């Protein structure tokens, strides 16, 4: 079983990196993994990740699902190709400025924009060990390159990357989940509950009365980034302060 799993992983890596064996005999393949991924991405963008299947993508090319397996071993590998396709091109942060802060800010903005355009990316890139292609690794590399001048340790830089990426993912998920009608009903019903039980939740009642949940013009991504990046600057300053 372990041998079979390792073989499949190697096959997936080869597919993502364009290193799969090319047939030396027979007709030239009429499709490429990139074209297949583009069709699958279009389906996911329109109908969600669950709507993507080998048979549905194959139908886009007037092929049977079995014929598509000649190019892609299965849906897991197909989703990995989709992720790789949507993460092109790798972000160029040089235009944001030379400092680490504007570059990480630009990285987060571009990441949010990409996830908003392809909401299924959140599920497809859940926080777990997964096969990664050159584009996905390129995003990570770009963030770490921006953080190198901070002088922080490699571990700290990686943890900062996770913090920033986590902020982006959380805010995009909130945007995806938001429903205006549900939000209106929730506000109404929660308001009624708190009116009856205000003495049990005094801090929450005061916060709501003060407008804590009222909409405002503040961009939540910019607000969250500023708080994280301010903390990073504090860490940098602390590291640079000589010990007494």
One Martini backbone bead per residue (centre of mass of N, CA, C, O) as a GRO file, in nm:
protein
  244
    1UNK     BB    1   0.058   0.062  -0.021
    2UNK     BB    2   0.300   0.262   0.005
    3UNK     BB    3   0.395   0.232  -0.289
    4UNK     BB    4   0.140   0.339  -0.426
    5UNK     BB    5   0.138   0.618  -0.294
    6UNK     BB    6   0.417   0.710  -0.393
    7UNK     BB    7   0.356   0.683  -0.693
    8UNK     BB    8   0.125   0.893  -0.702
    9UNK     BB    9   0.288   1.135  -0.601
   10UNK     BB   10   0.492   1.135  -0.832
   11UNK     BB   11   0.283   1.175  -1.052
   12UNK     BB   12   0.176   1.447  -0.948
   13UNK     BB   13   0.440   1.603  -0.963
   14UNK     BB   14   0.495   1.563  -1.264
   15UNK     BB   15   0.239   1.708  -1.356
   16UNK     BB   16   0.288   1.990  -1.220
   17UNK     BB   17   0.602   2.007  -1.351
   18UNK     BB   18   0.624   1.874  -1.641
   19UNK     BB   19   0.766   1.552  -1.589
   20UNK     BB   20   0.631   1.366  -1.764
   21UNK     BB   21   0.608   1.118  -1.963
   22UNK     BB   22   0.659   1.076  -2.304
   23UNK     BB   23   0.535   0.957  -2.573
   24UNK     BB   24   0.697   0.766  -2.841
   25UNK     BB   25   0.420   0.652  -2.928
   26UNK     BB   26   0.187   0.736  -3.120
   27UNK     BB   27  -0.026   0.968  -3.078
   28UNK     BB   28  -0.061   1.284  -3.012
   29UNK     BB   29  -0.170   1.457  -2.773
   30UNK     BB   30  -0.458   1.679  -2.768
   31UNK     BB   31  -0.390   1.741  -2.470
   32UNK     BB   32  -0.348   1.938  -2.176
   33UNK     BB   33  -0.330   2.010  -1.850
   34UNK     BB   34  -0.396   2.312  -1.886
   35UNK     BB   35  -0.663   2.286  -2.044
   36UNK     BB   36  -0.807   2.116  -1.835
   37UNK     BB   37  -0.786   2.317  -1.600
   38UNK     BB   38  -0.945   2.550  -1.728
   39UNK     BB   39  -1.216   2.402  -1.742
   40UNK     BB   40  -1.237   2.338  -1.439
   41UNK     BB   41  -1.229   2.630  -1.338
   42UNK     BB   42  -1.487   2.725  -1.478
   43UNK     BB   43  -1.673   2.537  -1.321
   44UNK     BB   44  -1.595   2.628  -1.031
   45UNK     BB   45  -1.668   2.929  -1.065
   46UNK     BB   46  -1.977   2.866  -1.135
   47UNK     BB   47  -2.038   2.585  -0.923
   48UNK     BB   48  -1.802   2.466  -0.785
   49UNK     BB   49  -1.605   2.209  -0.674
   50UNK     BB   50  -1.826   1.977  -0.664
   51UNK     BB   51  -1.885   2.000  -0.985
   52UNK     BB   52  -1.622   1.862  -1.028
   53UNK     BB   53  -1.547   1.625  -1.288
   54UNK     BB   54  -1.428   1.409  -1.508
   55UNK     BB   55  -1.685   1.397  -1.687
   56UNK     BB   56  -1.738   1.703  -1.714
   57UNK     BB   57  -1.468   1.778  -1.839
   58UNK     BB   58  -1.474   1.581  -2.077
   59UNK     BB   59  -1.730   1.706  -2.213
   60UNK     BB   60  -1.580   1.970  -2.306
   61UNK     BB   61  -1.417   1.758  -2.524
   62UNK     BB   62  -1.582   1.512  -2.617
   63UNK     BB   63  -1.531   1.304  -2.380
   64UNK     BB   64  -1.449   1.059  -2.186
   65UNK     BB   65  -1.345   0.985  -1.879
   66UNK     BB   66  -1.140   0.771  -1.965
   67UNK     BB   67  -0.983   0.959  -2.159
   68UNK     BB   68  -0.884   1.161  -1.934
   69UNK     BB   69  -0.696   0.958  -1.779
   70UNK     BB   70  -0.455   0.994  -1.976
   71UNK     BB   71  -0.383   1.286  -1.832
   72UNK     BB   72  -0.549   1.230  -1.556
   73UNK     BB   73  -0.576   1.025  -1.279
   74UNK     BB   74  -0.762   1.244  -1.110
   75UNK     BB   75  -0.915   1.469  -0.906
   76UNK     BB   76  -0.680   1.543  -0.729
   77UNK     BB   77  -0.495   1.627  -0.966
   78UNK     BB   78  -0.689   1.832  -1.087
   79UNK     BB   79  -0.695   2.030  -0.849
   80UNK     BB   80  -0.395   2.090  -0.852
   81UNK     BB   81  -0.402   2.214  -1.136
   82UNK     BB   82  -0.601   2.440  -1.070
   83UNK     BB   83  -0.432   2.586  -0.864
   84UNK     BB   84  -0.191   2.640  -1.048
   85UNK     BB   85  -0.349   2.808  -1.258
   86UNK     BB   86  -0.458   3.043  -1.059
   87UNK     BB   87  -0.143   3.118  -0.959
   88UNK     BB   88  -0.124   3.268  -1.223
   89UNK     BB   89   0.095   3.465  -1.154
   90UNK     BB   90   0.355   3.544  -0.987
   91UNK     BB   91   0.416   3.776  -0.768
   92UNK     BB   92   0.511   4.118  -0.814
   93UNK     BB   93   0.660   4.330  -0.554
   94UNK     BB   94   0.840   4.570  -0.661
   95UNK     BB   95   0.616   4.799  -0.706
   96UNK     BB   96   0.559   4.848  -0.388
   97UNK     BB   97   0.858   4.839  -0.300
   98UNK     BB   98   1.143   4.789  -0.077
   99UNK     BB   99   0.983   4.711   0.157
  100UNK     BB  100   0.837   4.473   0.354
  101UNK     BB  101   0.556   4.596   0.404
  102UNK     BB  102   0.450   4.663   0.113
  103UNK     BB  103   0.495   4.372   0.006
  104UNK     BB  104   0.306   4.217   0.199
  105UNK     BB  105   0.058   4.380   0.132
  106UNK     BB  106   0.051   4.304  -0.168
  107UNK     BB  107   0.032   4.004  -0.131
  108UNK     BB  108  -0.241   4.006   0.017
  109UNK     BB  109  -0.406   4.145  -0.202
  110UNK     BB  110  -0.356   3.934  -0.426
  111UNK     BB  111  -0.464   3.693  -0.271
  112UNK     BB  112  -0.750   3.798  -0.229
  113UNK     BB  113  -0.822   3.836  -0.525
  114UNK     BB  114  -0.788   3.539  -0.607
  115UNK     BB  115  -0.996   3.418  -0.402
  116UNK     BB  116  -1.240   3.586  -0.499
  117UNK     BB  117  -1.233   3.468  -0.795
  118UNK     BB  118  -1.171   3.169  -0.635
  119UNK     BB  119  -1.334   3.033  -0.377
  120UNK     BB  120  -1.240   2.722  -0.396
  121UNK     BB  121  -0.945   2.756  -0.289
  122UNK     BB  122  -0.994   2.710   0.010
  123UNK     BB  123  -1.052   2.401  -0.016
  124UNK     BB  124  -0.801   2.325  -0.203
  125UNK     BB  125  -0.603   2.485   0.035
  126UNK     BB  126  -0.587   2.347   0.281
  127UNK     BB  127  -0.430   2.301   0.594
  128UNK     BB  128  -0.211   2.093   0.432
  129UNK     BB  129  -0.042   1.850   0.305
  130UNK     BB  130   0.064   1.916  -0.034
  131UNK     BB  131   0.081   1.940  -0.351
  132UNK     BB  132   0.322   2.153  -0.525
  133UNK     BB  133   0.374   2.393  -0.744
  134UNK     BB  134   0.550   2.656  -0.876
  135UNK     BB  135   0.334   2.871  -0.812
  136UNK     BB  136   0.276   2.811  -0.515
  137UNK     BB  137   0.574   2.839  -0.429
  138UNK     BB  138   0.607   3.130  -0.537
  139UNK     BB  139   0.431   3.268  -0.323
  140UNK     BB  140   0.603   3.187  -0.084
  141UNK     BB  141   0.870   3.305  -0.187
  142UNK     BB  142   0.775   3.601  -0.203
  143UNK     BB  143   0.718   3.637   0.100
  144UNK     BB  144   1.002   3.558   0.207
  145UNK     BB  145   1.158   3.772   0.048
  146UNK     BB  146   1.019   4.016   0.191
  147UNK     BB  147   1.123   3.916   0.492
  148UNK     BB  148   1.435   3.904   0.494
  149UNK     BB  149   1.511   4.213   0.583
  150UNK     BB  150   1.421   4.185   0.893
  151UNK     BB  151   1.607   3.950   1.046
  152UNK     BB  152   1.451   3.720   1.088
  153UNK     BB  153   1.378   3.420   1.130
  154UNK     BB  154   1.268   3.159   0.952
  155UNK     BB  155   1.043   3.083   1.148
  156UNK     BB  156   0.917   3.366   1.173
  157UNK     BB  157   0.855   3.407   0.875
  158UNK     BB  158   0.664   3.164   0.847
  159UNK     BB  159   0.460   3.257   1.063
  160UNK     BB  160   0.383   3.517   0.920
  161UNK     BB  161   0.273   3.391   0.668
  162UNK     BB  162   0.043   3.239   0.813
  163UNK     BB  163  -0.098   3.487   0.925
  164UNK     BB  164  -0.158   3.630   0.656
  165UNK     BB  165  -0.298   3.395   0.513
  166UNK     BB  166  -0.518   3.361   0.733
  167UNK     BB  167  -0.648   3.635   0.700
  168UNK     BB  168  -0.734   3.608   0.408
  169UNK     BB  169  -0.906   3.350   0.437
  170UNK     BB  170  -1.107   3.455   0.648
  171UNK     BB  171  -1.222   3.701   0.488
  172UNK     BB  172  -1.313   3.546   0.237
  173UNK     BB  173  -1.505   3.354   0.384
  174UNK     BB  174  -1.693   3.574   0.487
  175UNK     BB  175  -1.778   3.676   0.206
  176UNK     BB  176  -1.898   3.409   0.106
  177UNK     BB  177  -2.106   3.368   0.358
  178UNK     BB  178  -2.256   3.613   0.299
  179UNK     BB  179  -2.600   3.713   0.387
  180UNK     BB  180  -2.827   3.953   0.389
  181UNK     BB  181  -3.084   3.815   0.500
  182UNK     BB  182  -2.953   3.660   0.729
  183UNK     BB  183  -2.832   3.909   0.868
  184UNK     BB  184  -3.098   4.050   0.929
  185UNK     BB  185  -3.221   3.825   1.104
  186UNK     BB  186  -2.997   3.805   1.311
  187UNK     BB  187  -3.014   4.093   1.419
  188UNK     BB  188  -3.306   4.078   1.513
  189UNK     BB  189  -3.295   3.826   1.701
  190UNK     BB  190  -3.054   3.916   1.876
  191UNK     BB  191  -3.183   4.173   1.977
  192UNK     BB  192  -3.417   4.037   2.128
  193UNK     BB  193  -3.247   3.865   2.320
  194UNK     BB  194  -3.086   4.103   2.454
  195UNK     BB  195  -3.331   4.250   2.566
  196UNK     BB  196  -3.398   3.999   2.765
  197UNK     BB  197  -3.055   3.938   2.835
  198UNK     BB  198  -2.859   4.176   2.920
  199UNK     BB  199  -2.759   4.083   3.212
  200UNK     BB  200  -2.586   3.831   3.091
  201UNK     BB  201  -2.452   4.046   2.851
  202UNK     BB  202  -2.303   4.330   2.908
  203UNK     BB  203  -2.066   4.367   2.708
  204UNK     BB  204  -2.224   4.307   2.449
  205UNK     BB  205  -2.439   4.523   2.484
  206UNK     BB  206  -2.247   4.765   2.485
  207UNK     BB  207  -2.117   4.715   2.209
  208UNK     BB  208  -2.374   4.736   2.040
  209UNK     BB  209  -2.459   5.019   2.135
  210UNK     BB  210  -2.170   5.137   2.024
  211UNK     BB  211  -2.132   4.987   1.724
  212UNK     BB  212  -1.957   4.721   1.673
  213UNK     BB  213  -2.160   4.598   1.423
  214UNK     BB  214  -2.135   4.828   1.246
  215UNK     BB  215  -2.094   4.957   0.959
  216UNK     BB  216  -1.795   5.047   0.771
  217UNK     BB  217  -1.507   5.186   0.586
  218UNK     BB  218  -1.327   4.965   0.682
  219UNK     BB  219  -1.079   4.762   0.584
  220UNK     BB  220  -1.020   4.451   0.703
  221UNK     BB  221  -0.747   4.394   0.573
  222UNK     BB  222  -0.598   4.652   0.654
  223UNK     BB  223  -0.644   4.628   0.954
  224UNK     BB  224  -0.512   4.350   0.999
  225UNK     BB  225  -0.238   4.415   0.877
  226UNK     BB  226  -0.156   4.647   1.062
  227UNK     BB  227  -0.150   4.475   1.320
  228UNK     BB  228   0.058   4.267   1.228
  229UNK     BB  229   0.286   4.463   1.127
  230UNK     BB  230   0.329   4.610   1.391
  231UNK     BB  231   0.423   4.356   1.544
  232UNK     BB  232   0.666   4.297   1.366
  233UNK     BB  233   0.816   4.561   1.425
  234UNK     BB  234   0.848   4.503   1.726
  235UNK     BB  235   1.021   4.249   1.685
  236UNK     BB  236   1.249   4.382   1.532
  237UNK     BB  237   1.326   4.591   1.748
  238UNK     BB  238   1.389   4.383   1.969
  239UNK     BB  239   1.619   4.233   1.813
  240UNK     BB  240   1.794   4.516   1.780
  241UNK     BB  241   1.819   4.527   2.080
  242UNK     BB  242   2.041   4.544   2.303
  243UNK     BB  243   2.162   4.382   2.553
  244UNK     BB  244   2.232   4.466   2.890
   0.00000   0.00000   0.00000
